[in-house]
Amino acid sequence: MGSILARRRASGATSYTATIRLKAEGKIVHRETATFPTRALAKEWMTRREAELAGQRARGEVVGTRMTFAQMIDWYSAQMAIDNPWARTKKTDLARIGAGAIADKRVDRTSRADFIAYIQGRRQQGAGPATAANDLIWLRQVMRAARVALGVPVPLQEIDDAGDYLRQNRVIGKAKERDRRPTPAELKMLTTFFSSRDVRSQIPMLDVMNFAIHSARRQEEITRLRWDDLDAATSTCRLRDVKHPTKKLGNDKTFKLTPEALAIIQAQPRRPLPDDDKKLDPLIFPYNPKSIGAAFTRACHVLEIDDLRFHDLRHEATSRLFEAGYGIHEVSLFTLHESWATLKRYTNLRPENLQHRQPADARRPSPVSSSETDSDES
């Protein structure tokens, strides 16, 4: 059964999106959409596609074998994200791919040459090796899900062969590990900038920036911290749904707060909820993480600070913990890194901050000479 939704575009024109959903045992097994400038065209397409899908089922064919990548991504986005919320990056990437050069290609007819051409086109558009590689990762995930859930034949070997070729020729590759840390001069400039800006801003960026530096929290994590998860007595706070490669929900963990981070939290006012001023907001930093990132990027642009991102403050915080003398196992209690091997790449210490330590031999008590022993016994 299909439906048609009218939408008004920014230009003032109205477009009509036709959506077809097929269910089996109460679950959506196939979903596809198409947009047209008139309702009549949308209805014509919907009638034709419903007839084609009915014919597929009557012939015993798997529904969806004729899906384009745009249709498959649309199905995946609607079905798979219900129980597995994604990070903002994945949502954005899938939406871009679903509207890109490969969107209208039939999945079952796509060859390794098509995947190679798509990625080469992405590189020509300015995408880096890691960004282009992520496109293949997302496409493969979508195809695997459709194969399992819908029984759709998908060219997994073709995309794997294309990936091997592109990696060998260095068209795609892993992201370069960043070791960027803000300099003291840059932090001073940002402090001065936010100090004057925060007077008329809804987001106290100076507090947010300093909290990131002293807590090693990501911007999305900062905006999810709650007052009822704070334990000031033990200088700890629980973070809900900690970032994890596979486990998205229920991955709650408690992290240690530095004295500076705890003081910043305690200095935050308890704000009423926007829609109910009789109730207090449960969030410590009730702000949009995108707005925080945008404000930081804008400040760096105004101050002509090159290649500094908000996430680099997490790097700075982690490195400071190492410079303070904490071991890897202790730093992980602050940062909540799952792997110590991953944490090691954040130990980008500044040589000038490394303190000299007394050699072990110098700390060991001097041995007692035989003459001193003889005199004591006498």
Coordinates of C-alpha atoms in Angstrom, one line a residue:
M1 CA 0.0 0.0 0.0
G2 CA 1.4 3.4 -1.0
S3 CA 1.1 6.9 0.1
I4 CA 1.8 10.4 -1.4
L5 CA 3.2 13.3 0.7
A6 CA 3.2 16.8 -0.6
R7 CA 6.1 19.0 0.4
R8 CA 6.8 22.7 -0.2
R9 CA 10.3 23.5 -1.2
A10 CA 12.4 26.5 -0.4
S11 CA 11.7 27.9 -3.9
G12 CA 7.9 27.8 -3.2
A13 CA 7.2 24.9 -5.6
T14 CA 5.5 21.8 -4.3
S15 CA 6.9 18.3 -4.8
Y16 CA 5.1 15.0 -4.3
T17 CA 6.9 12.0 -2.7
A18 CA 5.4 8.6 -3.3
T19 CA 6.2 5.9 -0.8
I20 CA 5.6 2.2 -1.2
R21 CA 5.8 -0.2 1.8
L22 CA 5.4 -3.9 1.8
K23 CA 4.9 -5.8 5.0
A24 CA 5.3 -9.5 6.0
E25 CA 4.3 -10.7 9.5
G26 CA 3.8 -7.2 10.7
K27 CA 7.3 -6.0 9.6
I28 CA 8.3 -3.8 6.7
V29 CA 10.2 -6.0 4.2
H30 CA 10.5 -3.5 1.4
R31 CA 10.3 0.3 1.2
E32 CA 11.0 2.7 -1.7
T33 CA 10.3 6.3 -2.5
A34 CA 10.4 8.6 -5.5
T35 CA 9.7 12.3 -5.8
F36 CA 7.8 14.0 -8.7
P37 CA 6.7 17.6 -9.5
T38 CA 3.0 16.6 -9.8
R39 CA 0.7 14.4 -7.8
A40 CA -0.4 12.7 -11.1
L41 CA 3.1 11.5 -11.9
A42 CA 3.7 10.3 -8.3
K43 CA 0.4 8.3 -8.5
E44 CA 1.3 6.8 -11.9
W45 CA 4.8 5.7 -10.6
M46 CA 3.3 4.2 -7.5
T47 CA 0.7 2.3 -9.4
R48 CA 3.2 0.9 -11.8
R49 CA 5.8 -0.1 -9.1
E50 CA 3.1 -1.8 -7.0
A51 CA 2.1 -3.8 -10.0
E52 CA 5.8 -4.7 -10.7
L53 CA 6.3 -5.8 -7.1
A54 CA 3.2 -7.9 -7.1
G55 CA 4.4 -9.5 -10.3
Q56 CA 7.7 -10.3 -8.7
R57 CA 6.0 -12.0 -5.8
A58 CA 3.7 -13.9 -8.1
R59 CA 6.7 -15.3 -10.0
G60 CA 8.4 -16.3 -6.8
E61 CA 11.1 -13.7 -7.1
V62 CA 12.6 -12.0 -4.0
V63 CA 10.9 -8.6 -3.6
G64 CA 13.5 -5.8 -3.9
T65 CA 15.9 -7.4 -6.4
R66 CA 15.4 -4.4 -8.6
M67 CA 16.2 -1.9 -5.8
T68 CA 18.5 1.0 -6.5
F69 CA 21.0 2.1 -4.0
A70 CA 18.9 5.1 -3.1
Q71 CA 15.9 2.7 -2.4
M72 CA 18.1 0.3 -0.4
I73 CA 19.6 3.1 1.7
D74 CA 16.1 4.5 2.3
W75 CA 14.9 1.1 3.5
Y76 CA 18.0 0.6 5.7
S77 CA 17.7 4.1 7.2
A78 CA 14.0 3.6 8.1
Q79 CA 14.3 0.0 9.3
M80 CA 17.7 -0.5 10.9
A81 CA 18.0 2.8 12.7
I82 CA 15.0 2.1 14.9
D83 CA 16.8 -0.3 17.3
N84 CA 20.3 0.9 16.5
P85 CA 20.6 4.7 16.7
W86 CA 23.6 6.0 14.7
A87 CA 26.1 8.7 15.2
R88 CA 25.6 11.9 13.3
T89 CA 28.4 11.0 10.8
K90 CA 26.8 7.8 9.6
K91 CA 23.4 9.5 9.1
T92 CA 25.0 12.3 7.1
D93 CA 27.1 10.0 5.0
L94 CA 24.2 7.7 4.1
A95 CA 22.0 10.6 3.2
R96 CA 24.8 11.9 0.9
I97 CA 25.4 8.5 -0.7
G98 CA 21.7 8.0 -1.2
A99 CA 21.6 11.2 -3.2
G100 CA 24.9 10.8 -5.0
A101 CA 26.2 9.4 -8.3
I102 CA 25.6 5.8 -7.4
A103 CA 22.0 6.4 -6.1
D104 CA 20.1 5.4 -9.2
K105 CA 22.1 2.3 -10.1
R106 CA 20.5 -1.1 -9.7
V107 CA 22.2 -2.9 -6.8
D108 CA 22.0 -6.4 -8.4
R109 CA 23.6 -5.0 -11.6
T110 CA 26.5 -3.1 -10.0
S111 CA 30.0 -4.3 -10.9
R112 CA 33.4 -3.6 -9.4
A113 CA 34.0 -1.1 -12.2
D114 CA 30.9 0.9 -11.0
F115 CA 32.2 1.0 -7.4
I116 CA 35.7 2.0 -8.6
A117 CA 34.3 4.8 -10.8
Y118 CA 32.1 6.0 -7.9
I119 CA 35.0 6.3 -5.5
Q120 CA 37.3 7.9 -8.1
G121 CA 34.5 10.4 -8.7
R122 CA 34.3 11.1 -4.9
R123 CA 38.1 11.7 -4.8
Q124 CA 37.9 14.1 -7.8
Q125 CA 35.2 16.0 -5.9
G126 CA 37.7 16.5 -3.0
A127 CA 37.0 13.6 -0.7
G128 CA 40.0 12.3 1.1
P129 CA 41.2 8.7 1.1
A130 CA 39.5 7.9 4.5
T131 CA 36.2 9.6 3.6
A132 CA 36.0 7.8 0.3
A133 CA 36.8 4.5 2.1
N134 CA 33.9 5.1 4.5
D135 CA 31.5 5.3 1.6
L136 CA 32.4 1.7 0.7
I137 CA 32.0 0.7 4.4
W138 CA 28.5 2.1 4.6
L139 CA 27.5 0.7 1.2
R140 CA 28.7 -2.8 2.3
Q141 CA 26.7 -2.6 5.5
V142 CA 23.6 -1.6 3.7
M143 CA 23.9 -4.5 1.2
R144 CA 24.6 -7.0 3.9
A145 CA 21.6 -5.9 5.9
A146 CA 19.4 -6.1 2.8
R147 CA 20.7 -9.6 1.9
V148 CA 19.9 -10.9 5.4
A149 CA 16.6 -9.1 6.0
L150 CA 15.1 -9.1 2.4
G151 CA 17.0 -11.9 0.8
V152 CA 18.1 -9.5 -1.9
P153 CA 21.1 -10.7 -4.0
V154 CA 23.9 -8.2 -3.5
P155 CA 27.4 -7.9 -5.1
L156 CA 29.5 -8.2 -2.0
Q157 CA 32.4 -9.8 -3.9
E158 CA 32.3 -7.0 -6.4
I159 CA 32.6 -4.3 -3.7
D160 CA 35.3 -6.2 -1.9
D161 CA 37.3 -6.6 -5.1
A162 CA 36.9 -2.9 -5.8
G163 CA 38.0 -2.0 -2.3
D164 CA 41.2 -4.2 -2.7
Y165 CA 42.0 -2.5 -6.0
L166 CA 41.4 1.0 -4.6
R167 CA 43.5 0.4 -1.5
Q168 CA 46.4 -1.1 -3.5
N169 CA 46.4 2.0 -5.7
R170 CA 46.1 4.3 -2.6
V171 CA 42.9 5.8 -3.8
I172 CA 41.4 5.0 -0.4
G173 CA 43.1 4.4 2.9
K174 CA 42.9 4.9 6.7
A175 CA 42.5 8.3 8.2
K176 CA 45.7 9.9 9.3
E177 CA 46.0 10.0 13.1
R178 CA 45.9 13.6 14.3
D179 CA 48.4 14.8 16.9
R180 CA 47.2 18.4 16.9
R181 CA 47.2 20.1 20.3
P182 CA 46.3 23.8 20.9
T183 CA 49.3 25.9 21.9
P184 CA 49.3 28.0 25.1
A185 CA 49.1 31.1 22.8
E186 CA 46.1 29.7 21.0
L187 CA 44.3 28.8 24.2
K188 CA 44.9 32.3 25.5
M189 CA 43.4 33.8 22.3
L190 CA 40.4 31.5 22.6
T191 CA 39.9 32.4 26.3
T192 CA 40.0 36.1 25.6
F193 CA 37.6 35.7 22.6
F194 CA 35.0 33.6 24.5
S195 CA 35.3 35.7 27.7
S196 CA 33.9 38.7 25.8
R197 CA 31.5 36.7 23.6
D198 CA 29.9 34.7 26.4
V199 CA 28.3 37.9 27.8
R200 CA 25.8 37.9 24.9
S201 CA 25.8 34.2 24.0
Q202 CA 23.4 31.5 25.2
I203 CA 26.3 29.0 25.3
P204 CA 29.1 29.6 27.9
M205 CA 31.8 28.5 25.4
L206 CA 34.6 29.4 27.8
D207 CA 33.2 26.9 30.4
V208 CA 32.5 24.3 27.7
M209 CA 36.0 24.6 26.3
N210 CA 37.7 24.5 29.7
F211 CA 35.5 21.5 30.7
A212 CA 36.6 19.6 27.6
I213 CA 40.2 20.3 28.3
H214 CA 39.9 19.1 31.9
S215 CA 37.5 16.2 31.4
A216 CA 38.5 14.7 28.0
R217 CA 34.8 14.6 27.0
R218 CA 33.6 14.9 23.4
Q219 CA 31.2 17.7 22.6
E220 CA 28.2 15.3 22.2
E221 CA 29.1 13.7 25.6
I222 CA 29.3 17.1 27.3
T223 CA 25.7 17.9 26.3
R224 CA 24.4 14.5 27.6
L225 CA 25.8 14.8 31.2
R226 CA 23.0 14.9 33.8
W227 CA 22.9 16.4 37.3
D228 CA 21.5 13.2 38.8
D229 CA 24.5 11.2 37.4
L230 CA 27.0 13.4 39.2
D231 CA 28.6 12.2 42.5
A232 CA 30.6 15.2 43.8
A233 CA 31.7 13.3 46.9
T234 CA 33.7 10.9 44.8
S235 CA 34.4 13.3 41.9
T236 CA 32.8 10.9 39.4
C237 CA 30.0 11.2 36.9
R238 CA 28.1 8.6 34.9
L239 CA 28.0 9.0 31.1
R240 CA 25.1 7.3 29.4
D241 CA 25.4 5.5 26.0
V242 CA 29.2 5.9 25.7
K243 CA 30.5 5.8 22.2
H244 CA 31.3 2.2 21.1
P245 CA 31.9 0.6 17.7
T246 CA 28.9 -1.8 18.1
K247 CA 27.1 -1.2 21.4
K248 CA 25.1 2.1 21.2
L249 CA 22.5 1.8 23.9
G250 CA 22.9 1.0 27.5
N251 CA 26.7 1.4 27.4
D252 CA 26.7 3.5 30.6
K253 CA 30.1 4.1 32.3
T254 CA 31.3 6.2 35.2
F255 CA 34.4 8.4 34.7
K256 CA 36.6 10.3 37.1
L257 CA 36.5 14.1 37.2
T258 CA 39.6 16.2 37.7
P259 CA 39.2 18.9 40.4
E260 CA 39.0 21.5 37.6
A261 CA 36.3 19.7 35.7
L262 CA 34.2 19.2 38.9
A263 CA 34.6 22.9 39.8
I264 CA 33.3 23.9 36.3
I265 CA 30.2 21.7 36.7
Q266 CA 29.5 23.0 40.1
A267 CA 29.6 26.6 38.8
Q268 CA 26.9 25.9 36.2
P269 CA 23.4 27.3 37.1
R270 CA 20.4 25.0 37.4
R271 CA 18.2 26.1 34.5
P272 CA 14.4 25.6 34.2
L273 CA 13.2 23.6 31.3
P274 CA 12.3 25.7 28.2
D275 CA 8.7 24.3 28.0
D276 CA 8.1 24.1 31.8
D277 CA 9.7 26.7 34.0
K278 CA 8.5 24.8 37.1
K279 CA 10.9 22.0 36.4
L280 CA 14.7 22.1 36.3
D281 CA 16.6 20.9 33.3
P282 CA 18.3 17.6 34.1
L283 CA 21.2 18.4 31.8
I284 CA 24.3 20.1 33.1
F285 CA 25.2 21.6 29.8
P286 CA 21.8 21.8 28.0
Y287 CA 23.1 22.9 24.6
N288 CA 23.1 21.6 21.0
P289 CA 26.5 19.9 20.3
K290 CA 26.4 21.1 16.7
S291 CA 26.1 24.7 18.0
I292 CA 29.2 24.1 20.3
G293 CA 31.2 22.8 17.4
A294 CA 30.1 25.6 15.1
A295 CA 30.9 28.3 17.7
F296 CA 34.4 26.8 18.2
T297 CA 35.1 26.6 14.5
R298 CA 33.9 30.2 14.0
A299 CA 36.2 31.4 16.8
C300 CA 39.2 29.6 15.3
H301 CA 38.4 31.2 11.9
V302 CA 38.1 34.7 13.4
L303 CA 41.3 34.3 15.3
E304 CA 43.1 32.7 12.3
I305 CA 43.9 29.6 14.2
D306 CA 44.7 27.0 11.6
D307 CA 43.5 23.3 11.7
L308 CA 42.2 23.2 15.2
R309 CA 39.0 21.2 16.0
F310 CA 36.9 20.9 19.1
H311 CA 37.8 17.2 19.3
D312 CA 41.5 18.2 19.6
L313 CA 40.7 19.4 23.1
R314 CA 40.1 15.8 24.1
H315 CA 43.6 15.0 22.8
E316 CA 44.9 18.0 24.9
A317 CA 43.1 16.7 28.0
T318 CA 44.4 13.2 27.6
S319 CA 48.0 14.3 27.0
R320 CA 47.8 16.6 30.1
L321 CA 46.8 13.6 32.2
F322 CA 49.9 11.7 31.1
E323 CA 52.0 14.8 31.7
A324 CA 50.6 15.0 35.2
G325 CA 52.1 11.5 35.9
Y326 CA 49.0 9.2 35.5
G327 CA 49.6 5.8 34.0
I328 CA 47.6 4.4 31.1
H329 CA 45.3 2.4 33.4
E330 CA 44.6 5.6 35.4
V331 CA 44.1 7.8 32.4
S332 CA 41.5 5.4 31.0
L333 CA 39.3 6.1 34.1
F334 CA 39.1 9.7 33.0
T335 CA 38.8 9.3 29.3
L336 CA 36.9 5.9 29.1
H337 CA 39.0 4.6 26.3
E338 CA 38.2 0.9 25.8
S339 CA 41.6 0.0 24.5
W340 CA 44.9 0.9 26.1
A341 CA 46.5 0.5 22.6
T342 CA 44.1 3.2 21.3
L343 CA 44.9 5.4 24.2
K344 CA 48.6 5.3 23.5
R345 CA 48.2 7.4 20.4
Y346 CA 47.0 10.3 22.6
T347 CA 50.2 10.3 24.6
N348 CA 51.6 13.1 22.5
L349 CA 53.6 14.6 25.3
R350 CA 55.5 17.9 25.1
P351 CA 59.2 17.2 25.9
E352 CA 59.4 20.5 27.9
N353 CA 56.7 19.2 30.3
L354 CA 58.5 16.0 31.0
Q355 CA 59.8 16.1 34.6
H356 CA 63.2 14.6 35.4
R357 CA 63.1 11.6 37.7
Q358 CA 65.7 10.5 40.1
P359 CA 67.5 7.3 39.0
A360 CA 66.6 4.2 40.9
D361 CA 70.2 3.8 42.2
A362 CA 70.1 7.3 43.7
R363 CA 66.9 6.4 45.6
R364 CA 68.3 3.1 46.9
P365 CA 69.9 3.3 50.4
S366 CA 73.7 3.1 50.4
P367 CA 75.0 -0.3 51.3
V368 CA 76.6 -0.6 54.8
S369 CA 80.3 -1.1 54.6
S370 CA 82.0 -4.0 56.4
S371 CA 83.9 -1.7 58.6
E372 CA 80.7 0.0 59.8
T373 CA 79.2 -3.4 60.5
D374 CA 82.2 -4.5 62.5
S375 CA 82.2 -1.3 64.6
D376 CA 78.5 -1.8 65.3
E377 CA 79.0 -5.3 66.5
S378 CA 81.9 -4.3 68.7

